[in-house]
Amino acid sequence: MRRQRRRWRQRGHTGAKMATSIELGRQAFLRREWKEAFRQLKAGDAESPLEPADLERLAQAAYLIGRDADATALFMRAHYVSMDAGAPERAARWAFWLSLNALLGGDIAQSTGWLARIQRIVGTCPDCAEQGYVDVLSGLAQLGQGHAENACAIFGHAISRAVRFKAPDLMAMSLLGQGQALIQIGRAADGVPRLDEAMVTVAAGEVSAMAAGIVYCAVILTCQRLFDLRRCKEWTRALDEWCAEQPDLVPYRGECLVHRSEILQLEGEWSAAMTEAQRAVELFATRRGPVSGRAYYQLAELHRLRGKFSLAEEMYGEAGRRGTEPQPGLSLLRLAQRDFDVAKAAISRVTREASHGHGIRGAATRPLVLHACVEIMIATGDVEAARQAAVELESIAADVGALVLHAWSGKATGTVLLAQDDAQAALAVLRDAWQQWQELDSIYESAEVRVLIGRACLALGDEDTAHSHFEAAARTFERLGATPALAEVGKFASAGAAPSHLLSRRELEVLRLVAKGQSNREIAARLFISEHTVARHLSSILGKLGVASRTAASAFAFEHGLI
């Protein structure tokens, strides 16, 4: 490193030959064309070391296009060049980014080392904005150790310094940190406005791209943990627009795609959700970490809901290998595969761990686990365990007050009441849950509750109302391609599907492959027949079953145990 620093000092900073590249790099940087900025500035740097300001642009561009190793090396170089130039504040700023990135990457020792370096540097200039960055790192460390009240006070000092020195990056990250600290100590009513203020600062374009991406993603993740679905949707759309303006972005693009996929799924746009999740998976193919695991988990969830069980299992496995607990989705997959003992054992284990805050995602996902626990326990005949989970979920919903939690709780309670043969009480609870899911614009969940309402009406002898709910739910499931759910509602609908013995052996083979999600071309290759023959068989299958689509035929296969 000392030899490298000597070379940086010894080589000149001029070079008319590359001046055009440097200028083009600066212009591309202003346009947020990060790849072009990196290419041009790197070319200029190859001829003659960049001036400090251009070196910093090159370092930022490297980070924003996902050139992690280059970015770290350039951050270090910018730090040492600033030190050599007698600019300790600037050197401390780059040491901050080195420390923060190490912290976010889980390299605690490196992060602590760079923090110590910053503290030593700012000791020579205590009255500077960079002291606020020391506070940010110290506050994050306190949060990580569970000392949220200490962190809250430390972030408050950073906010004061950001106001004094008019430092927007520092302000955004300090507001974010204090908001998270307030939420952690149970003061969400005070913490959420801090998050909103941080986002307003970012949305106004006052914050650098590196800081903006961190704030966007951290705020959305915090809102998810609060089950604040409306804020998740609003800020995810803002993040999506911000990323769309900078197509070269890599560090935040993956998070944006995962968030967007989750929101699209809730809104019933499953095809678009699948596309975004697949793009996230492709982006993270060579990048690891918890966020990459979440991309695979999200894709697994969509495959499970569509009945693509083998693909779902593969994606859950990859999520686990990348550090994301593949639960409760994997337990629900085992339930759908009729592996009841495995599903019950897995969800019981996850429920116990989540109650103590253990596991990769810990207590923040307990409502999700409890919701899955109710479904699995009812399916396996353990009504008492389901009732206990529903009671706890109701208590959490009452404490947190989030609409989505009340909706989940209502569905869980209604399911338990149905299992206890109290259809009248179930109906009242389920109608409230249905209204809540409609308020949240959650298409699939609304349809699920309509099936339960139909079952309650059927138990009370109101067949007309029951079948209207069944038919509406079936239309939603068919539009979404939710084959397992469509098969389930088919068990209660008045018009049953044709019996499987009407299908020939070859038609049954084709139907099974259709239900597994294979295309006509894939089926033809598998059965050694032409695509035309596959299409003819499929037409005959649809006619015999009295259904109009591959999805409905697949639902028949699931319902009748042909898979």
XYZ file of C-alpha atoms in Angstrom:
563
model
C 0.000 0.000 0.000
C 2.906 2.419 0.781
C 4.443 1.753 -2.659
C 1.069 2.356 -4.293
C 0.638 5.614 -2.421
C 4.117 6.745 -3.604
C 3.111 6.027 -7.202
C -0.071 8.056 -6.759
C 1.976 10.982 -5.425
C 4.783 10.711 -7.991
C 2.570 10.542 -11.082
C 1.305 13.895 -12.320
C -2.277 15.044 -12.486
C -2.262 16.475 -16.011
C -2.646 14.927 -19.399
C -4.252 16.754 -22.291
C -4.688 13.499 -24.195
C -7.175 12.173 -21.656
C -8.838 15.468 -20.732
C -11.748 14.618 -23.030
C -12.325 11.284 -21.298
C -12.310 12.945 -17.907
C -14.739 15.604 -19.044
C -17.002 12.973 -20.600
C -16.822 11.048 -17.353
C -17.869 14.097 -15.375
C -20.780 14.735 -17.709
C -21.917 11.096 -17.518
C -21.695 11.283 -13.721
C -23.985 14.317 -13.672
C -26.467 12.424 -15.894
C -26.275 9.424 -13.516
C -24.972 7.230 -16.303
C -22.753 5.334 -13.927
C -21.253 2.770 -16.295
C -20.207 5.418 -18.770
C -18.852 7.598 -15.978
C -16.809 4.668 -14.672
C -15.492 3.781 -18.137
C -14.441 7.306 -19.049
C -12.947 8.229 -15.677
C -11.101 4.925 -15.478
C -9.638 5.603 -18.922
C -8.528 9.025 -17.774
C -7.048 7.588 -14.607
C -5.055 5.035 -16.586
C -3.195 7.849 -18.307
C -2.696 10.088 -15.301
C -3.987 9.855 -11.698
C -7.254 11.695 -11.260
C -7.684 14.822 -9.243
C -9.338 14.081 -5.856
C -12.829 15.191 -6.970
C -12.698 12.984 -10.094
C -11.254 10.105 -8.091
C -14.262 10.330 -5.800
C -16.605 10.307 -8.788
C -14.868 7.186 -10.082
C -15.175 5.510 -6.671
C -18.897 6.271 -6.457
C -19.533 5.076 -10.000
C -17.732 1.796 -9.271
C -19.900 1.261 -6.198
C -23.137 2.088 -8.014
C -22.522 -0.373 -10.858
C -21.667 -3.172 -8.455
C -17.896 -3.261 -8.968
C -17.416 -3.994 -5.285
C -13.708 -4.829 -5.301
C -12.927 -1.777 -7.461
C -15.098 0.417 -5.248
C -13.358 -0.693 -2.039
C -9.935 -0.120 -3.583
C -10.975 3.323 -4.830
C -12.506 4.255 -1.459
C -9.183 3.397 0.177
C -7.248 5.288 -2.445
C -9.499 8.361 -2.029
C -8.981 8.128 1.714
C -5.162 8.036 1.471
C -4.987 10.694 -1.250
C -7.074 12.983 0.972
C -4.789 12.317 3.917
C -1.714 13.096 1.808
C -3.387 16.287 0.544
C -3.989 17.495 4.101
C -7.764 17.085 3.896
C -8.651 15.072 7.014
C -12.393 15.739 6.748
C -12.489 14.275 3.246
C -10.357 11.341 4.361
C -12.759 10.677 7.237
C -15.716 10.685 4.843
C -14.227 7.890 2.762
C -13.228 5.966 5.856
C -16.898 6.215 6.864
C -17.994 4.495 3.657
C -15.367 1.805 4.123
C -16.607 1.205 7.674
C -20.296 1.267 6.730
C -19.897 -1.118 3.793
C -17.895 -3.514 5.954
C -20.623 -3.349 8.610
C -23.405 -3.995 6.075
C -21.371 -6.863 4.664
C -20.940 -8.460 8.089
C -17.194 -7.727 8.360
C -17.401 -6.347 11.889
C -13.672 -6.285 12.617
C -12.925 -4.268 9.479
C -15.800 -1.911 10.229
C -14.527 -1.348 13.776
C -11.013 -0.742 12.469
C -12.118 1.944 10.067
C -14.323 3.510 12.753
C -11.261 3.773 14.997
C -9.407 5.421 12.106
C -12.201 7.988 11.658
C -12.302 8.758 15.382
C -8.571 9.420 15.342
C -8.862 11.659 12.281
C -11.784 13.749 13.519
C -9.992 14.133 16.835
C -7.859 16.706 15.011
C -10.991 18.567 13.811
C -13.731 17.979 16.400
C -15.858 20.846 15.136
C -16.719 19.356 11.751
C -19.595 17.557 10.044
C -17.597 14.333 9.899
C -18.039 13.875 13.651
C -21.671 13.223 12.767
C -20.622 10.243 10.641
C -18.799 8.848 13.659
C -22.097 9.188 15.535
C -23.954 7.321 12.774
C -21.561 4.378 12.961
C -21.607 4.409 16.759
C -25.397 4.529 16.741
C -25.582 1.573 14.377
C -23.248 -0.373 16.626
C -25.468 0.377 19.625
C -28.545 -0.723 17.671
C -26.833 -3.950 16.714
C -26.055 -4.637 20.364
C -29.661 -4.012 21.403
C -29.011 -0.651 23.099
C -31.691 1.271 21.206
C -32.072 4.093 23.759
C -28.353 4.870 23.592
C -28.506 4.721 19.814
C -31.452 7.137 19.769
C -29.473 9.754 21.690
C -26.377 9.282 19.513
C -28.373 9.684 16.297
C -29.893 12.834 17.821
C -26.392 14.327 18.123
C -25.772 13.429 14.473
C -29.008 15.151 13.411
C -27.991 18.319 15.241
C -24.627 18.282 13.490
C -26.280 17.670 10.107
C -28.518 20.715 10.646
C -25.582 22.858 11.689
C -23.368 21.917 8.746
C -26.194 21.533 6.210
C -25.104 17.960 5.389
C -27.968 16.176 3.559
C -26.333 12.723 3.453
C -25.676 12.896 7.165
C -29.200 14.164 7.824
C -30.881 11.349 5.885
C -28.864 8.588 7.521
C -29.200 10.103 11.002
C -32.983 10.408 10.657
C -33.114 6.818 9.428
C -31.063 5.597 12.386
C -33.067 7.509 14.974
C -36.337 6.336 13.433
C -35.209 2.721 13.641
C -34.014 3.206 17.231
C -37.336 4.741 18.313
C -39.241 1.879 16.722
C -36.991 -0.663 18.448
C -37.816 0.797 21.872
C -41.534 0.701 21.132
C -42.062 4.307 20.057
C -43.196 3.688 16.493
C -45.455 6.755 16.557
C -42.315 8.888 16.988
C -40.030 6.760 14.839
C -42.077 6.498 11.653
C -42.155 10.295 11.062
C -38.335 10.240 11.219
C -38.328 7.632 8.458
C -40.731 9.728 6.397
C -38.551 12.806 6.852
C -35.490 10.847 5.746
C -37.367 9.714 2.633
C -38.532 13.239 1.854
C -34.902 14.385 2.030
C -33.950 11.622 -0.402
C -36.901 12.196 -2.739
C -36.016 15.888 -2.972
C -32.735 14.929 -4.642
C -30.607 16.401 -1.860
C -28.778 13.161 -1.083
C -25.990 11.344 -2.932
C -26.909 8.199 -4.826
C -24.945 5.965 -2.449
C -26.727 7.310 0.617
C -30.116 7.468 -1.112
C -30.140 3.787 -2.000
C -29.278 2.754 1.553
C -32.038 4.944 2.999
C -34.664 3.767 0.506
C -34.058 0.090 1.187
C -33.693 0.437 4.958
C -36.929 2.416 5.283
C -38.894 -0.105 3.214
C -37.524 -3.030 5.229
C -38.421 -1.226 8.469
C -41.960 -0.598 7.205
C -42.225 -4.286 6.351
C -41.262 -5.203 9.904
C -43.982 -2.826 11.131
C -46.437 -4.430 8.670
C -47.154 -0.934 7.358
C -48.279 -2.115 3.938
C -49.382 1.283 2.677
C -45.985 2.850 3.353
C -44.264 -0.173 1.835
C -46.222 0.347 -1.376
C -45.632 4.096 -1.481
C -41.904 3.980 -0.841
C -41.368 0.932 -3.064
C -42.906 2.838 -5.969
C -40.625 5.784 -5.168
C -37.602 3.463 -5.084
C -38.675 1.891 -8.352
C -38.896 5.304 -10.041
C -35.510 6.291 -8.598
C -33.892 3.112 -9.913
C -35.573 3.510 -13.321
C -33.830 6.868 -13.706
C -30.474 5.099 -13.231
C -30.584 1.826 -15.210
C -26.916 1.078 -14.443
C -27.568 0.742 -10.699
C -26.644 -2.594 -9.142
C -26.379 -2.358 -5.308
C -30.016 -1.274 -4.908
C -31.551 -2.699 -8.068
C -31.909 -6.175 -6.582
C -33.607 -4.931 -3.422
C -35.915 -2.788 -5.539
C -36.925 -5.771 -7.660
C -37.672 -7.927 -4.613
C -39.757 -5.193 -2.971
C -41.585 -4.544 -6.210
C -42.304 -8.246 -6.698
C -43.787 -8.488 -3.200
C -46.049 -5.490 -3.789
C -47.162 -6.743 -7.212
C -47.973 -10.118 -5.656
C -50.202 -8.479 -3.054
C -51.947 -6.462 -5.756
C -52.697 -9.607 -7.752
C -50.222 -8.950 -10.575
C -48.533 -12.318 -10.285
C -47.055 -12.499 -13.772
C -45.351 -9.144 -13.287
C -44.301 -10.190 -9.776
C -42.748 -13.355 -11.200
C -40.846 -11.322 -13.797
C -39.412 -8.961 -11.185
C -38.440 -11.811 -8.838
C -36.736 -13.647 -11.690
C -34.811 -10.506 -12.633
C -33.686 -10.164 -9.012
C -32.527 -13.785 -8.961
C -30.576 -13.290 -12.184
C -28.987 -10.150 -10.769
C -27.947 -11.964 -7.592
C -26.699 -15.078 -9.389
C -23.096 -14.090 -8.639
C -23.783 -12.055 -5.480
C -24.526 -13.590 -2.096
C -25.969 -12.382 1.181
C -29.376 -12.153 2.877
C -30.887 -9.931 0.188
C -30.030 -12.446 -2.521
C -31.673 -15.127 -0.360
C -34.841 -13.035 -0.138
C -34.987 -12.883 -3.926
C -34.935 -16.676 -4.149
C -37.496 -16.973 -1.323
C -39.869 -14.599 -3.103
C -39.579 -16.568 -6.327
C -40.201 -19.793 -4.382
C -43.385 -18.333 -2.881
C -44.775 -17.480 -6.304
C -43.961 -20.942 -7.650
C -45.641 -22.551 -4.625
C -48.816 -20.522 -4.998
C -48.971 -21.474 -8.678
C -48.485 -25.174 -7.979
C -44.965 -25.400 -9.433
C -43.797 -27.408 -6.458
C -40.498 -28.738 -7.802
C -39.384 -25.241 -8.808
C -40.516 -23.871 -5.453
C -38.502 -26.503 -3.598
C -35.413 -25.656 -5.624
C -35.776 -21.934 -4.900
C -36.415 -22.446 -1.172
C -33.253 -24.554 -1.050
C -31.211 -21.834 -2.715
C -32.655 -19.206 -0.359
C -31.495 -21.324 2.570
C -28.037 -21.737 1.113
C -27.802 -17.959 0.794
C -28.650 -17.324 4.434
C -32.413 -16.755 4.322
C -34.621 -19.018 6.464
C -36.941 -20.691 3.895
C -39.844 -20.619 6.346
C -42.760 -20.547 6.701
C -43.003 -21.029 2.941
C -41.282 -24.408 2.930
C -43.687 -25.762 5.579
C -46.626 -24.612 3.458
C -45.052 -26.326 0.460
C -44.868 -29.607 2.387
C -48.527 -29.165 3.312
C -49.456 -28.651 -0.333
C -47.476 -31.788 -1.190
C -49.557 -33.670 1.421
C -46.464 -34.352 3.535
C -48.398 -33.534 6.695
C -45.993 -34.849 9.337
C -43.041 -32.933 7.900
C -45.105 -29.750 7.542
C -46.314 -29.940 11.151
C -42.872 -30.681 12.582
C -41.263 -27.841 10.622
C -43.845 -25.177 11.488
C -43.776 -26.243 15.149
C -40.010 -25.755 15.228
C -40.189 -22.376 13.478
C -43.001 -21.198 15.764
C -40.980 -22.046 18.873
C -37.877 -20.275 17.567
C -39.735 -17.171 16.419
C -41.302 -16.821 19.867
C -37.809 -16.271 21.283
C -36.581 -14.047 18.461
C -34.283 -16.750 17.102
C -33.688 -17.726 13.489
C -32.325 -15.609 10.665
C -35.300 -13.247 10.541
C -36.413 -13.795 14.128
C -39.437 -12.368 15.881
C -40.227 -9.852 13.133
C -41.798 -12.673 11.124
C -43.795 -14.201 13.975
C -47.186 -13.101 12.579
C -46.323 -14.774 9.259
C -45.314 -17.934 11.099
C -48.472 -17.938 13.229
C -50.637 -17.449 10.151
C -49.008 -20.454 8.483
C -49.208 -22.420 11.735
C -53.002 -22.049 11.843
C -53.376 -23.358 8.291
C -51.070 -26.335 8.848
C -52.470 -27.307 12.240
C -56.048 -27.220 10.964
C -55.053 -29.393 7.985
C -53.347 -31.910 10.297
C -56.256 -32.027 12.750
C -54.627 -30.196 15.664
C -57.374 -27.633 16.218
C -56.184 -26.656 19.702
C -52.693 -25.743 18.443
C -54.327 -23.734 15.649
C -56.548 -21.950 18.174
C -53.547 -20.989 20.332
C -51.724 -19.606 17.307
C -54.804 -17.622 16.241
C -55.208 -16.161 19.745
C -51.573 -15.037 19.784
C -51.889 -13.542 16.305
C -54.966 -11.626 17.437
C -53.015 -10.261 20.407
C -50.151 -9.121 18.176
C -52.603 -7.439 15.787
C -54.200 -5.578 18.695
C -50.797 -4.403 19.985
C -49.356 -3.334 16.630
C -52.592 -2.063 15.113
C -51.558 -2.698 11.501
C -54.465 -3.364 9.147
C -52.715 -6.296 7.469
C -52.260 -7.996 10.848
C -55.941 -7.587 11.644
C -56.755 -9.099 8.252
C -54.489 -12.091 8.870
C -55.873 -12.476 12.376
C -59.472 -12.423 11.150
C -58.766 -15.102 8.583
C -56.961 -17.270 11.166
C -59.718 -16.892 13.763
C -62.427 -17.598 11.193
C -60.609 -20.739 10.054
C -60.423 -22.025 13.629
C -64.099 -21.260 14.283
C -65.061 -23.196 11.163
C -63.026 -26.158 12.393
C -64.896 -25.899 15.704
C -68.247 -26.001 13.820
C -69.166 -22.459 14.856
C -70.049 -21.199 11.383
C -72.132 -18.235 12.604
C -69.278 -16.760 14.651
C -66.822 -17.534 11.848
C -68.951 -15.679 9.312
C -68.908 -12.420 11.273
C -65.130 -12.498 11.713
C -64.455 -13.505 8.111
C -66.601 -10.732 6.665
C -64.508 -8.170 8.567
C -61.309 -9.816 7.307
C -62.600 -9.771 3.729
C -63.310 -6.035 3.969
C -59.829 -5.423 5.363
C -58.128 -7.347 2.530
C -60.192 -5.354 0.045
C -59.023 -2.101 1.665
C -55.446 -3.353 1.228
C -56.116 -4.196 -2.462
C -54.858 -7.738 -1.828
C -56.553 -9.836 -4.504
C -55.449 -13.361 -3.624
C -55.973 -12.993 0.111
C -59.462 -11.561 -0.500
C -60.318 -14.599 -2.595
C -58.996 -16.970 0.079
C -61.294 -15.396 2.660
C -64.230 -15.603 0.244
C -63.743 -19.368 0.118
C -63.954 -19.480 3.919
C -67.056 -17.260 3.875
C -68.603 -19.627 1.341
C -67.850 -22.582 3.577
C -69.503 -20.828 6.540
C -72.580 -20.013 4.462
C -72.748 -23.589 3.218
C -72.640 -24.874 6.809
C -75.525 -22.528 7.641
C -77.596 -23.811 4.721
C -77.233 -20.705 2.518
C -76.086 -22.476 -0.644
C -76.765 -19.609 -3.076
C -74.557 -17.155 -1.202
C -71.934 -19.843 -0.670
C -71.647 -20.652 -4.356
C -71.481 -16.988 -5.349
C -68.393 -16.650 -3.134
C -66.906 -19.899 -4.453
C -67.379 -18.836 -8.072
C -65.903 -15.362 -7.492
C -62.889 -16.857 -5.727
C -62.429 -19.439 -8.482
C -62.363 -16.702 -11.133
C -59.648 -14.870 -9.192
C -57.575 -18.019 -8.694
C -57.870 -18.928 -12.360
C -56.797 -15.447 -13.456
C -53.781 -15.571 -11.139
C -52.845 -19.108 -12.121
C -53.229 -20.213 -8.478
C -53.740 -23.872 -9.336
C -53.722 -25.380 -5.807
C -56.196 -22.775 -4.504
C -58.422 -23.304 -7.537
C -58.406 -27.035 -6.849
C -59.325 -26.420 -3.208
C -62.318 -24.215 -4.023
C -63.409 -26.832 -6.554
C -64.106 -29.203 -3.662
C -66.871 -26.893 -2.457
C -68.292 -25.618 -5.752
C -71.616 -27.030 -6.883
C -70.523 -28.036 -10.355
C -67.949 -30.790 -9.949
C -65.361 -31.570 -12.582
C -65.692 -34.640 -14.755
C -64.260 -37.847 -13.257
C -60.766 -38.780 -14.262
C -61.816 -42.112 -15.770
C -63.181 -40.192 -18.799
C -59.579 -39.432 -19.790
C -57.422 -41.838 -21.742
C -54.049 -43.004 -20.410
C -52.218 -40.635 -22.749
C -54.512 -37.744 -21.802
C -53.788 -38.383 -18.128
C -50.050 -38.247 -18.882
C -50.489 -34.942 -20.703
C -52.659 -33.554 -17.893
C -50.072 -34.418 -15.252
C -47.342 -32.620 -17.205
C -49.596 -29.599 -17.810
C -50.240 -29.435 -14.055
C -46.478 -29.413 -13.475
C -46.240 -26.278 -15.573
C -44.668 -27.765 -18.683
C -45.260 -26.192 -22.098
C -46.590 -28.075 -25.128
C -43.052 -28.254 -26.495
C -41.690 -29.707 -23.259
C -44.532 -32.225 -23.068
C -43.952 -33.288 -26.674
C -40.262 -33.891 -25.970
C -41.050 -35.783 -22.772
C -43.643 -38.097 -24.391
C -41.908 -38.369 -27.800
C -44.927 -36.986 -29.673
C -45.459 -33.870 -31.778
C -46.611 -30.522 -30.423
C -49.672 -30.827 -32.670
C -50.580 -34.105 -30.942
C -50.107 -32.487 -27.530
C -52.429 -29.642 -28.539
C -55.043 -32.159 -29.736
C -54.843 -34.082 -26.452
C -55.123 -30.869 -24.461
C -58.211 -29.779 -26.399
C -59.821 -33.153 -25.677
C -58.909 -32.894 -21.980
C -60.479 -29.439 -21.642
C -63.639 -30.630 -23.363
C -64.019 -33.761 -21.210
C -63.406 -31.852 -17.986
C -65.671 -28.967 -18.970
C -63.010 -26.353 -18.276
C -61.643 -23.541 -20.422
C -57.972 -23.226 -19.541
C -54.751 -25.053 -18.651
C -54.967 -23.540 -15.160
C -58.440 -25.021 -14.550
C -57.293 -28.395 -15.904
C -54.285 -28.261 -13.592
C -56.592 -27.519 -10.670
C -58.588 -30.636 -11.555
C -55.388 -32.681 -11.461
C -54.481 -31.341 -8.023
C -58.005 -31.801 -6.678
C -58.162 -35.432 -7.795
C -54.678 -36.406 -6.673
C -53.272 -36.972 -10.154
C -49.961 -35.215 -9.399
